[in-house]
Amino acid sequence: MFDRYEAGEQAVLVHVNFADENSKEDLAELELLVSSAGVDAVDVLTTSRAAPHAKYFVGSGKAEEIAAAVKAHEANVVIFNHALSPSQERNLEAICKCRVLDRTGLILDIFAQRARTHEGKLQVELAQLRHISTRLIRGWTHLERQKGGIGLRGPGETQLETDRRLLRGRIKSILRRLEKVQKQREQGRRSRKRAEIPTVSLVGYTNAGKSTLFNTITDAHVYAADQLFATLDPTLRKIDLQDVGPAILADTVGFIRHLPHDLVAAFKATLQETQEADLLLHVVDMADANYRETMDEVNEVLEEIDADEIQQLVICNKIDKLEGIEPRIDRNEEGVPIRVWLSAQTGQGTELLGEALTECLAQSMVSYTLRIPPVQSHLRGVLYELNCISNEAYDSEGDWVVDVRMPTADWNRLEKRLDEGLSNFVVRH
């Protein structure tokens, strides 16, 4: 909708403190996002409110103050650390005489800069189109009405209606192409399951050190930087683990608090690597004072994409920035590893991670023999879909006796999904 400035942009940042915990955002995180987008913050304005103002999000007096700051600093853009409605954006742009971006728009801009693969670019474009479809009017206020006269008669719709129609067509086209990508990914996952190759997915808050850890383990040379959303496109590499054999390690996009729903929807194909993983490595930046909050945010997103049932191993990263912390493995009462303390940057403790991965993956698979009566043929179909049947025979009563081996997470999902419960069909472990 607007041209990007070549020489870098000057931004006025706006942060509102709300009493409601769910509406709170982190100002330091906004400054990191702005820095990651390559924008220079020339002023930061903060205010407190009980609830957003309907017209300007902030009060009318604060809106005037923002406009004055824009004029004084000759800023190109105003960036809010919150989600704005289309009408609030338009009203603020009218008073500030420059572009106004909300938190979602800023994250989308960073994603657009970072996307490298064809799939990543499609996903970003889809999220952008969904976001701007409600904001089209601000670019076309001069073309609101249909024009008449010779040479000016059009197809009987306003420019705005034409653009909306073109947008809908483009969104449908992208969704079709992403569906193909998703099918290709599913084929890859099915073949890995058939070969019984476990998948380990790195998840965590943005800038927690996932890509650095990925490079340390796999020597993959994936782009890693001290900035938010350095990784956007998922990368898969094969690693060899003692007593387990080959496994696939996936580096994924970082999460962030209040991740826009459009982004979650657009990155469905990418997030599926997380949904289908046998083990999640939850990387946590222990040098961050708010690490507990960021862990909660990641777990919320995992719940949103139905990946909360998958076994997690917490990676307490960046111990080189902490005093008196040595690399170690923390275990639960059964002796299963639950946390590994290491530094991906220096390599301290990475050998312990290999040890913990071997132990967790050995326990992440379950093997059962099931007796399935003919009336439950749909269950047999589900098991074949999961490619988890290693042997099948009939008994004297005409029931199927099947040997299955599958990830614990898949077993737990089926246990929840089936009314009759999967455990009722178990003959032996």
GROMACS .gro file of C-alpha atoms in nm:
model
  429
    1MET     CA    1   0.000   0.000   0.000
    2PHE     CA    2   0.293   0.236   0.067
    3ASP     CA    3   0.648   0.267  -0.066
    4ARG     CA    4   0.928   0.165   0.167
    5TYR     CA    5   1.191   0.433   0.230
    6GLU     CA    6   1.534   0.336   0.100
    7ALA     CA    7   1.740   0.523   0.362
    8GLY     CA    8   1.578   0.367   0.670
    9GLU     CA    9   1.281   0.509   0.855
   10GLN     CA   10   1.244   0.732   1.157
   11ALA     CA   11   0.973   0.605   1.392
   12VAL     CA   12   0.783   0.737   1.691
   13LEU     CA   13   0.694   0.446   1.921
   14VAL     CA   14   0.374   0.446   2.129
   15HIS     CA   15   0.322   0.218   2.429
   16VAL     CA   16   0.010   0.208   2.649
   17ASN     CA   17   0.006   0.056   2.998
   18PHE     CA   18  -0.325  -0.118   3.067
   19ALA     CA   19  -0.447  -0.242   3.404
   20ASP     CA   20  -0.567  -0.566   3.242
   21GLU     CA   21  -0.284  -0.824   3.239
   22ASN     CA   22  -0.408  -0.982   2.911
   23SER     CA   23  -0.373  -0.648   2.727
   24LYS     CA   24  -0.021  -0.572   2.854
   25GLU     CA   25   0.272  -0.565   2.613
   26ASP     CA   26   0.646  -0.534   2.674
   27LEU     CA   27   0.804  -0.202   2.569
   28ALA     CA   28   1.155  -0.355   2.552
   29GLU     CA   29   1.019  -0.617   2.312
   30LEU     CA   30   0.871  -0.346   2.088
   31GLU     CA   31   1.213  -0.174   2.073
   32LEU     CA   32   1.371  -0.508   1.974
   33LEU     CA   33   1.107  -0.562   1.704
   34VAL     CA   34   1.164  -0.211   1.566
   35SER     CA   35   1.540  -0.267   1.565
   36SER     CA   36   1.492  -0.604   1.387
   37ALA     CA   37   1.284  -0.427   1.120
   38GLY     CA   38   1.574  -0.186   1.053
   39VAL     CA   39   1.381   0.119   1.179
   40ASP     CA   40   1.535   0.398   1.389
   41ALA     CA   41   1.323   0.489   1.695
   42VAL     CA   42   1.352   0.867   1.744
   43ASP     CA   43   1.101   0.901   2.030
   44VAL     CA   44   0.904   0.679   2.267
   45LEU     CA   45   0.571   0.800   2.407
   46THR     CA   46   0.402   0.610   2.689
   47THR     CA   47   0.063   0.657   2.856
   48SER     CA   48  -0.175   0.467   3.084
   49ARG     CA   49  -0.539   0.386   3.019
   50ALA     CA   50  -0.810   0.166   3.168
   51ALA     CA   51  -0.935   0.078   2.818
   52PRO     CA   52  -0.852   0.176   2.456
   53HIS     CA   53  -1.010   0.496   2.319
   54ALA     CA   54  -1.261   0.413   2.044
   55LYS     CA   55  -1.134   0.673   1.795
   56TYR     CA   56  -0.756   0.700   1.852
   57PHE     CA   57  -0.678   0.402   2.083
   58VAL     CA   58  -0.503   0.665   2.302
   59GLY     CA   59  -0.686   0.977   2.422
   60SER     CA   60  -0.733   1.274   2.186
   61GLY     CA   61  -0.477   1.478   2.385
   62LYS     CA   62  -0.215   1.204   2.353
   63ALA     CA   63  -0.296   1.173   1.979
   64GLU     CA   64  -0.213   1.545   1.940
   65GLU     CA   65   0.110   1.486   2.135
   66ILE     CA   66   0.204   1.202   1.898
   67ALA     CA   67   0.135   1.427   1.596
   68ALA     CA   68   0.359   1.699   1.750
   69ALA     CA   69   0.640   1.444   1.807
   70VAL     CA   70   0.612   1.328   1.444
   71LYS     CA   71   0.644   1.687   1.322
   72ALA     CA   72   0.932   1.771   1.560
   73HIS     CA   73   1.140   1.464   1.465
   74GLU     CA   74   1.025   1.456   1.099
   75ALA     CA   75   0.930   1.091   1.154
   76ASN     CA   76   0.803   0.873   0.867
   77VAL     CA   77   0.596   0.629   1.071
   78VAL     CA   78   0.422   0.586   1.409
   79ILE     CA   79   0.439   0.234   1.553
   80PHE     CA   80   0.197   0.119   1.824
   81ASN     CA   81   0.285  -0.170   2.055
   82HIS     CA   82  -0.075  -0.292   2.029
   83ALA     CA   83  -0.331  -0.415   1.776
   84LEU     CA   84  -0.525  -0.125   1.620
   85SER     CA   85  -0.858  -0.143   1.438
   86PRO     CA   86  -0.863  -0.019   1.074
   87SER     CA   87  -1.064   0.290   1.174
   88GLN     CA   88  -0.818   0.376   1.456
   89GLU     CA   89  -0.529   0.350   1.206
   90ARG     CA   90  -0.708   0.582   0.962
   91ASN     CA   91  -0.794   0.837   1.231
   92LEU     CA   92  -0.436   0.842   1.362
   93GLU     CA   93  -0.294   0.875   1.009
   94ALA     CA   94  -0.523   1.172   0.946
   95ILE     CA   95  -0.397   1.354   1.257
   96CYS     CA   96  -0.028   1.249   1.231
   97LYS     CA   97   0.001   1.299   0.853
   98CYS     CA   98   0.214   0.985   0.820
   99ARG     CA   99   0.181   0.605   0.822
  100VAL     CA  100   0.064   0.434   1.139
  101LEU     CA  101   0.157   0.068   1.200
  102ASP     CA  102   0.031  -0.157   1.475
  103ARG     CA  103   0.217  -0.450   1.632
  104THR     CA  104   0.077  -0.700   1.380
  105GLY     CA  105   0.179  -0.481   1.085
  106LEU     CA  106   0.532  -0.449   1.227
  107ILE     CA  107   0.569  -0.826   1.272
  108LEU     CA  108   0.441  -0.881   0.916
  109ASP     CA  109   0.698  -0.631   0.786
  110ILE     CA  110   0.980  -0.822   0.961
  111PHE     CA  111   0.848  -1.150   0.821
  112ALA     CA  112   0.842  -1.001   0.469
  113GLN     CA  113   1.210  -0.903   0.506
  114ARG     CA  114   1.313  -1.247   0.639
  115ALA     CA  115   1.126  -1.482   0.403
  116ARG     CA  116   1.372  -1.666   0.177
  117THR     CA  117   1.200  -1.977   0.042
  118HIS     CA  118   0.907  -1.988  -0.201
  119GLU     CA  119   0.686  -2.134   0.073
  120GLY     CA  120   0.790  -1.869   0.327
  121LYS     CA  121   0.714  -1.587   0.082
  122LEU     CA  122   0.371  -1.735   0.005
  123GLN     CA  123   0.290  -1.762   0.376
  124VAL     CA  124   0.396  -1.403   0.444
  125GLU     CA  125   0.197  -1.273   0.147
  126LEU     CA  126  -0.112  -1.461   0.266
  127ALA     CA  127  -0.085  -1.311   0.615
  128GLN     CA  128  -0.028  -0.963   0.469
  129LEU     CA  129  -0.326  -0.986   0.233
  130ARG     CA  130  -0.555  -1.098   0.515
  131HIS     CA  131  -0.431  -0.812   0.730
  132ILE     CA  132  -0.465  -0.534   0.471
  133SER     CA  133  -0.797  -0.655   0.327
  134THR     CA  134  -0.978  -0.464   0.605
  135ARG     CA  135  -0.752  -0.160   0.559
  136LEU     CA  136  -0.782  -0.105   0.184
  137ILE     CA  137  -0.991   0.209   0.215
  138ARG     CA  138  -0.704   0.424   0.339
  139GLY     CA  139  -0.522   0.389   0.008
  140TRP     CA  140  -0.825   0.456  -0.210
  141THR     CA  141  -1.028   0.735  -0.045
  142HIS     CA  142  -0.994   0.940  -0.364
  143LEU     CA  143  -1.158   0.658  -0.565
  144GLU     CA  144  -1.455   0.590  -0.338
  145ARG     CA  145  -1.721   0.681  -0.595
  146GLN     CA  146  -1.784   0.542  -0.938
  147LYS     CA  147  -1.695   0.788  -1.210
  148GLY     CA  148  -1.901   0.866  -1.517
  149GLY     CA  149  -1.835   1.029  -1.852
  150ILE     CA  150  -1.665   0.924  -2.173
  151GLY     CA  151  -1.360   0.707  -2.111
  152LEU     CA  152  -1.428   0.686  -1.739
  153ARG     CA  153  -1.709   0.431  -1.725
  154GLY     CA  154  -1.580   0.113  -1.559
  155PRO     CA  155  -1.719  -0.234  -1.488
  156GLY     CA  156  -1.986  -0.096  -1.253
  157GLU     CA  157  -1.783  -0.123  -0.931
  158THR     CA  158  -1.567   0.117  -0.737
  159GLN     CA  159  -1.187   0.084  -0.734
  160LEU     CA  160  -1.219  -0.038  -0.375
  161GLU     CA  161  -1.457  -0.318  -0.478
  162THR     CA  162  -1.227  -0.413  -0.766
  163ASP     CA  163  -0.929  -0.436  -0.530
  164ARG     CA  164  -1.123  -0.645  -0.279
  165ARG     CA  165  -1.222  -0.886  -0.555
  166LEU     CA  166  -0.860  -0.911  -0.677
  167LEU     CA  167  -0.744  -0.968  -0.319
  168ARG     CA  168  -0.992  -1.252  -0.267
  169GLY     CA  169  -0.872  -1.413  -0.592
  170ARG     CA  170  -0.506  -1.383  -0.490
  171ILE     CA  171  -0.575  -1.529  -0.142
  172LYS     CA  172  -0.751  -1.830  -0.299
  173SER     CA  173  -0.458  -1.880  -0.538
  174ILE     CA  174  -0.202  -1.872  -0.252
  175LEU     CA  175  -0.410  -2.113  -0.042
  176ARG     CA  176  -0.415  -2.361  -0.333
  177ARG     CA  177  -0.037  -2.340  -0.372
  178LEU     CA  178   0.020  -2.375   0.003
  179GLU     CA  179  -0.206  -2.681   0.001
  180LYS     CA  180   0.034  -2.843  -0.248
  181VAL     CA  181   0.330  -2.757  -0.024
  182GLN     CA  182   0.145  -2.905   0.273
  183LYS     CA  183   0.082  -3.231   0.081
  184GLN     CA  184   0.450  -3.253  -0.010
  185ARG     CA  185   0.546  -3.206   0.357
  186GLU     CA  186   0.294  -3.471   0.460
  187GLN     CA  187   0.446  -3.717   0.211
  188GLY     CA  188   0.788  -3.655   0.364
  189ARG     CA  189   0.651  -3.706   0.716
  190ARG     CA  190   0.473  -4.028   0.614
  191SER     CA  191   0.790  -4.172   0.463
  192ARG     CA  192   0.985  -4.082   0.779
  193LYS     CA  193   0.719  -4.253   0.992
  194ARG     CA  194   0.732  -4.563   0.773
  195ALA     CA  195   1.108  -4.572   0.823
  196GLU     CA  196   1.044  -4.509   1.197
  197ILE     CA  197   1.270  -4.202   1.192
  198PRO     CA  198   1.174  -3.980   1.488
  199THR     CA  199   1.139  -3.602   1.441
  200VAL     CA  200   1.264  -3.352   1.698
  201SER     CA  201   1.134  -2.995   1.662
  202LEU     CA  202   1.297  -2.687   1.813
  203VAL     CA  203   1.038  -2.449   1.957
  204GLY     CA  204   1.069  -2.142   2.174
  205TYR     CA  205   1.028  -1.769   2.203
  206THR     CA  206   1.182  -1.562   1.928
  207ASN     CA  207   1.555  -1.491   1.986
  208ALA     CA  208   1.588  -1.771   2.244
  209GLY     CA  209   1.880  -1.923   2.049
  210LYS     CA  210   1.708  -2.200   1.849
  211SER     CA  211   1.903  -2.147   1.525
  212THR     CA  212   2.236  -2.119   1.708
  213LEU     CA  213   2.164  -2.449   1.883
  214PHE     CA  214   2.052  -2.600   1.549
  215ASN     CA  215   2.382  -2.496   1.388
  216THR     CA  216   2.585  -2.629   1.683
  217ILE     CA  217   2.417  -2.972   1.666
  218THR     CA  218   2.399  -3.011   1.287
  219ASP     CA  219   2.672  -2.780   1.148
  220ALA     CA  220   2.403  -2.648   0.912
  221HIS     CA  221   2.509  -2.279   0.883
  222VAL     CA  222   2.148  -2.157   0.914
  223TYR     CA  223   2.122  -1.776   0.949
  224ALA     CA  224   2.135  -1.689   1.320
  225ALA     CA  225   2.143  -1.338   1.463
  226ASP     CA  226   2.068  -1.155   1.786
  227GLN     CA  227   1.737  -1.021   1.655
  228LEU     CA  228   1.372  -1.119   1.663
  229PHE     CA  229   1.245  -1.356   1.390
  230ALA     CA  230   1.591  -1.422   1.238
  231THR     CA  231   1.448  -1.761   1.132
  232LEU     CA  232   1.133  -1.776   0.926
  233ASP     CA  233   1.166  -2.076   0.696
  234PRO     CA  234   1.178  -2.421   0.855
  235THR     CA  235   1.499  -2.617   0.805
  236LEU     CA  236   1.530  -2.996   0.845
  237ARG     CA  237   1.856  -3.186   0.904
  238LYS     CA  238   1.935  -3.548   0.984
  239ILE     CA  239   2.128  -3.622   1.304
  240ASP     CA  240   2.258  -3.955   1.436
  241LEU     CA  241   2.192  -4.049   1.798
  242GLN     CA  242   2.351  -4.334   1.987
  243ASP     CA  243   2.108  -4.629   2.050
  244VAL     CA  244   1.834  -4.448   1.849
  245GLY     CA  245   1.993  -4.413   1.507
  246PRO     CA  246   1.894  -4.136   1.260
  247ALA     CA  247   1.653  -3.861   1.368
  248ILE     CA  248   1.528  -3.545   1.196
  249LEU     CA  249   1.588  -3.209   1.368
  250ALA     CA  250   1.360  -2.920   1.260
  251ASP     CA  251   1.434  -2.552   1.320
  252THR     CA  252   1.108  -2.352   1.321
  253VAL     CA  253   0.985  -1.992   1.342
  254GLY     CA  254   0.999  -1.839   1.690
  255PHE     CA  255   0.683  -1.758   1.884
  256ILE     CA  256   0.593  -1.424   2.038
  257ARG     CA  257   0.330  -1.304   2.285
  258HIS     CA  258  -0.011  -1.235   2.129
  259LEU     CA  259   0.098  -1.394   1.801
  260PRO     CA  260  -0.160  -1.265   1.547
  261HIS     CA  261  -0.415  -1.531   1.444
  262ASP     CA  262  -0.358  -1.448   1.076
  263LEU     CA  263   0.006  -1.551   1.121
  264VAL     CA  264  -0.085  -1.875   1.299
  265ALA     CA  265  -0.325  -1.959   1.013
  266ALA     CA  266  -0.078  -1.860   0.739
  267PHE     CA  267   0.208  -2.061   0.889
  268LYS     CA  268   0.002  -2.377   0.927
  269ALA     CA  269   0.229  -2.575   0.692
  270THR     CA  270   0.538  -2.466   0.886
  271LEU     CA  271   0.385  -2.527   1.228
  272GLN     CA  272   0.284  -2.878   1.118
  273GLU     CA  273   0.650  -2.979   1.165
  274THR     CA  274   0.590  -2.897   1.532
  275GLN     CA  275   0.249  -3.069   1.547
  276GLU     CA  276   0.385  -3.394   1.401
  277ALA     CA  277   0.710  -3.407   1.605
  278ASP     CA  278   0.791  -3.693   1.841
  279LEU     CA  279   0.976  -3.462   2.081
  280LEU     CA  280   0.982  -3.084   2.129
  281LEU     CA  281   1.300  -2.909   2.239
  282HIS     CA  282   1.165  -2.599   2.416
  283VAL     CA  283   1.458  -2.355   2.401
  284VAL     CA  284   1.449  -2.092   2.677
  285ASP     CA  285   1.670  -1.783   2.710
  286MET     CA  286   1.765  -1.810   3.080
  287ALA     CA  287   1.939  -1.471   3.065
  288ASP     CA  288   1.601  -1.306   3.004
  289ALA     CA  289   1.446  -1.179   3.329
  290ASN     CA  290   1.097  -1.264   3.193
  291TYR     CA  291   1.182  -1.621   3.086
  292ARG     CA  292   0.888  -1.772   3.280
  293GLU     CA  293   0.640  -1.549   3.096
  294THR     CA  294   0.794  -1.634   2.757
  295MET     CA  295   0.768  -2.007   2.840
  296ASP     CA  296   0.398  -1.960   2.918
  297GLU     CA  297   0.348  -1.775   2.588
  298VAL     CA  298   0.513  -2.060   2.391
  299ASN     CA  299   0.299  -2.321   2.572
  300GLU     CA  300  -0.015  -2.119   2.486
  301VAL     CA  301   0.073  -2.122   2.114
  302LEU     CA  302   0.152  -2.497   2.133
  303GLU     CA  303  -0.193  -2.551   2.284
  304GLU     CA  304  -0.348  -2.341   2.007
  305ILE     CA  305  -0.192  -2.561   1.736
  306ASP     CA  306  -0.272  -2.888   1.923
  307ALA     CA  307   0.093  -2.966   2.000
  308ASP     CA  308   0.064  -2.949   2.381
  309GLU     CA  309   0.039  -3.330   2.417
  310ILE     CA  310   0.387  -3.388   2.271
  311GLN     CA  311   0.670  -3.469   2.510
  312GLN     CA  312   0.888  -3.165   2.587
  313LEU     CA  313   1.253  -3.136   2.684
  314VAL     CA  314   1.332  -2.785   2.811
  315ILE     CA  315   1.667  -2.646   2.693
  316CYS     CA  316   1.790  -2.383   2.944
  317ASN     CA  317   2.008  -2.185   2.702
  318LYS     CA  318   2.262  -1.899   2.740
  319ILE     CA  319   2.415  -2.023   3.069
  320ASP     CA  320   2.737  -1.847   2.959
  321LYS     CA  321   2.560  -1.521   3.055
  322LEU     CA  322   2.475  -1.651   3.405
  323GLU     CA  323   2.709  -1.684   3.702
  324GLY     CA  324   2.765  -2.012   3.884
  325ILE     CA  325   2.559  -2.228   3.643
  326GLU     CA  326   2.727  -2.541   3.507
  327PRO     CA  327   2.595  -2.767   3.226
  328ARG     CA  328   2.370  -3.041   3.368
  329ILE     CA  329   2.062  -3.258   3.309
  330ASP     CA  330   1.762  -3.227   3.543
  331ARG     CA  331   1.546  -3.540   3.574
  332ASN     CA  332   1.198  -3.612   3.708
  333GLU     CA  333   1.112  -3.873   3.973
  334GLU     CA  334   1.122  -4.155   3.715
  335GLY     CA  335   1.469  -4.046   3.604
  336VAL     CA  336   1.351  -3.909   3.268
  337PRO     CA  337   1.539  -3.596   3.147
  338ILE     CA  338   1.318  -3.285   3.167
  339ARG     CA  339   1.575  -3.001   3.143
  340VAL     CA  340   1.923  -2.958   2.993
  341TRP     CA  341   2.136  -2.658   3.093
  342LEU     CA  342   2.374  -2.550   2.815
  343SER     CA  343   2.510  -2.268   2.601
  344ALA     CA  344   2.448  -2.302   2.228
  345GLN     CA  345   2.687  -2.011   2.162
  346THR     CA  346   2.993  -2.163   2.335
  347GLY     CA  347   2.896  -2.530   2.295
  348GLN     CA  348   2.899  -2.597   2.672
  349GLY     CA  349   2.667  -2.887   2.758
  350THR     CA  350   2.575  -2.986   2.402
  351GLU     CA  351   2.710  -3.340   2.461
  352LEU     CA  352   2.461  -3.366   2.751
  353LEU     CA  353   2.182  -3.274   2.507
  354GLY     CA  354   2.272  -3.575   2.290
  355GLU     CA  355   2.252  -3.798   2.597
  356ALA     CA  356   1.912  -3.655   2.698
  357LEU     CA  357   1.777  -3.685   2.341
  358THR     CA  358   1.873  -4.053   2.327
  359GLU     CA  359   1.693  -4.122   2.656
  360CYS     CA  360   1.380  -3.925   2.563
  361LEU     CA  361   1.341  -4.070   2.213
  362ALA     CA  362   1.386  -4.424   2.342
  363GLN     CA  363   1.086  -4.355   2.569
  364SER     CA  364   0.883  -4.153   2.319
  365MET     CA  365   0.775  -4.467   2.127
  366VAL     CA  366   0.519  -4.724   2.248
  367SER     CA  367   0.463  -5.080   2.123
  368TYR     CA  368   0.137  -5.271   2.179
  369THR     CA  369  -0.052  -5.569   2.041
  370LEU     CA  370  -0.420  -5.483   1.986
  371ARG     CA  371  -0.723  -5.708   1.923
  372ILE     CA  372  -0.971  -5.520   1.703
  373PRO     CA  373  -1.319  -5.666   1.636
  374PRO     CA  374  -1.471  -5.628   1.285
  375VAL     CA  375  -1.721  -5.364   1.412
  376GLN     CA  376  -1.420  -5.138   1.490
  377SER     CA  377  -1.279  -5.150   1.137
  378HIS     CA  378  -1.256  -4.767   1.135
  379LEU     CA  379  -0.990  -4.794   1.413
  380ARG     CA  380  -0.784  -5.027   1.192
  381GLY     CA  381  -0.814  -4.768   0.914
  382VAL     CA  382  -0.687  -4.492   1.148
  383LEU     CA  383  -0.386  -4.707   1.247
  384TYR     CA  384  -0.302  -4.769   0.882
  385GLU     CA  385  -0.321  -4.394   0.815
  386LEU     CA  386  -0.061  -4.344   1.089
  387ASN     CA  387   0.164  -4.610   0.929
  388CYS     CA  388   0.215  -4.767   1.270
  389ILE     CA  389   0.110  -5.133   1.203
  390SER     CA  390   0.414  -5.360   1.189
  391ASN     CA  391   0.228  -5.695   1.177
  392GLU     CA  392  -0.133  -5.811   1.133
  393ALA     CA  393  -0.311  -6.148   1.172
  394TYR     CA  394  -0.658  -6.294   1.241
  395ASP     CA  395  -0.753  -6.495   1.551
  396SER     CA  396  -1.007  -6.781   1.573
  397GLU     CA  397  -1.292  -6.536   1.649
  398GLY     CA  398  -1.231  -6.332   1.333
  399ASP     CA  399  -1.076  -6.035   1.515
  400TRP     CA  400  -0.771  -5.852   1.382
  401VAL     CA  401  -0.460  -5.890   1.599
  402VAL     CA  402  -0.222  -5.608   1.511
  403ASP     CA  403   0.122  -5.511   1.642
  404VAL     CA  404   0.158  -5.133   1.652
  405ARG     CA  405   0.454  -4.906   1.722
  406MET     CA  406   0.393  -4.532   1.736
  407PRO     CA  407   0.502  -4.214   1.916
  408THR     CA  408   0.353  -4.173   2.265
  409ALA     CA  409   0.198  -3.841   2.153
  410ASP     CA  410   0.000  -4.019   1.874
  411TRP     CA  411  -0.117  -4.286   2.120
  412ASN     CA  412  -0.235  -4.018   2.367
  413ARG     CA  413  -0.418  -3.829   2.089
  414LEU     CA  414  -0.602  -4.145   1.978
  415GLU     CA  415  -0.685  -4.230   2.339
  416LYS     CA  416  -0.858  -3.891   2.371
  417ARG     CA  417  -1.019  -3.894   2.028
  418LEU     CA  418  -1.182  -4.237   2.036
  419ASP     CA  419  -1.498  -4.279   2.242
  420GLU     CA  420  -1.419  -4.642   2.329
  421GLY     CA  421  -1.057  -4.567   2.433
  422LEU     CA  422  -0.758  -4.732   2.268
  423SER     CA  423  -0.640  -4.905   2.588
  424ASN     CA  424  -0.950  -5.132   2.583
  425PHE     CA  425  -0.810  -5.313   2.277
  426VAL     CA  426  -0.461  -5.382   2.421
  427VAL     CA  427  -0.373  -5.753   2.449
  428ARG     CA  428  -0.011  -5.710   2.557
  429HIS     CA  429   0.269  -5.452   2.573
   0.00000   0.00000   0.00000
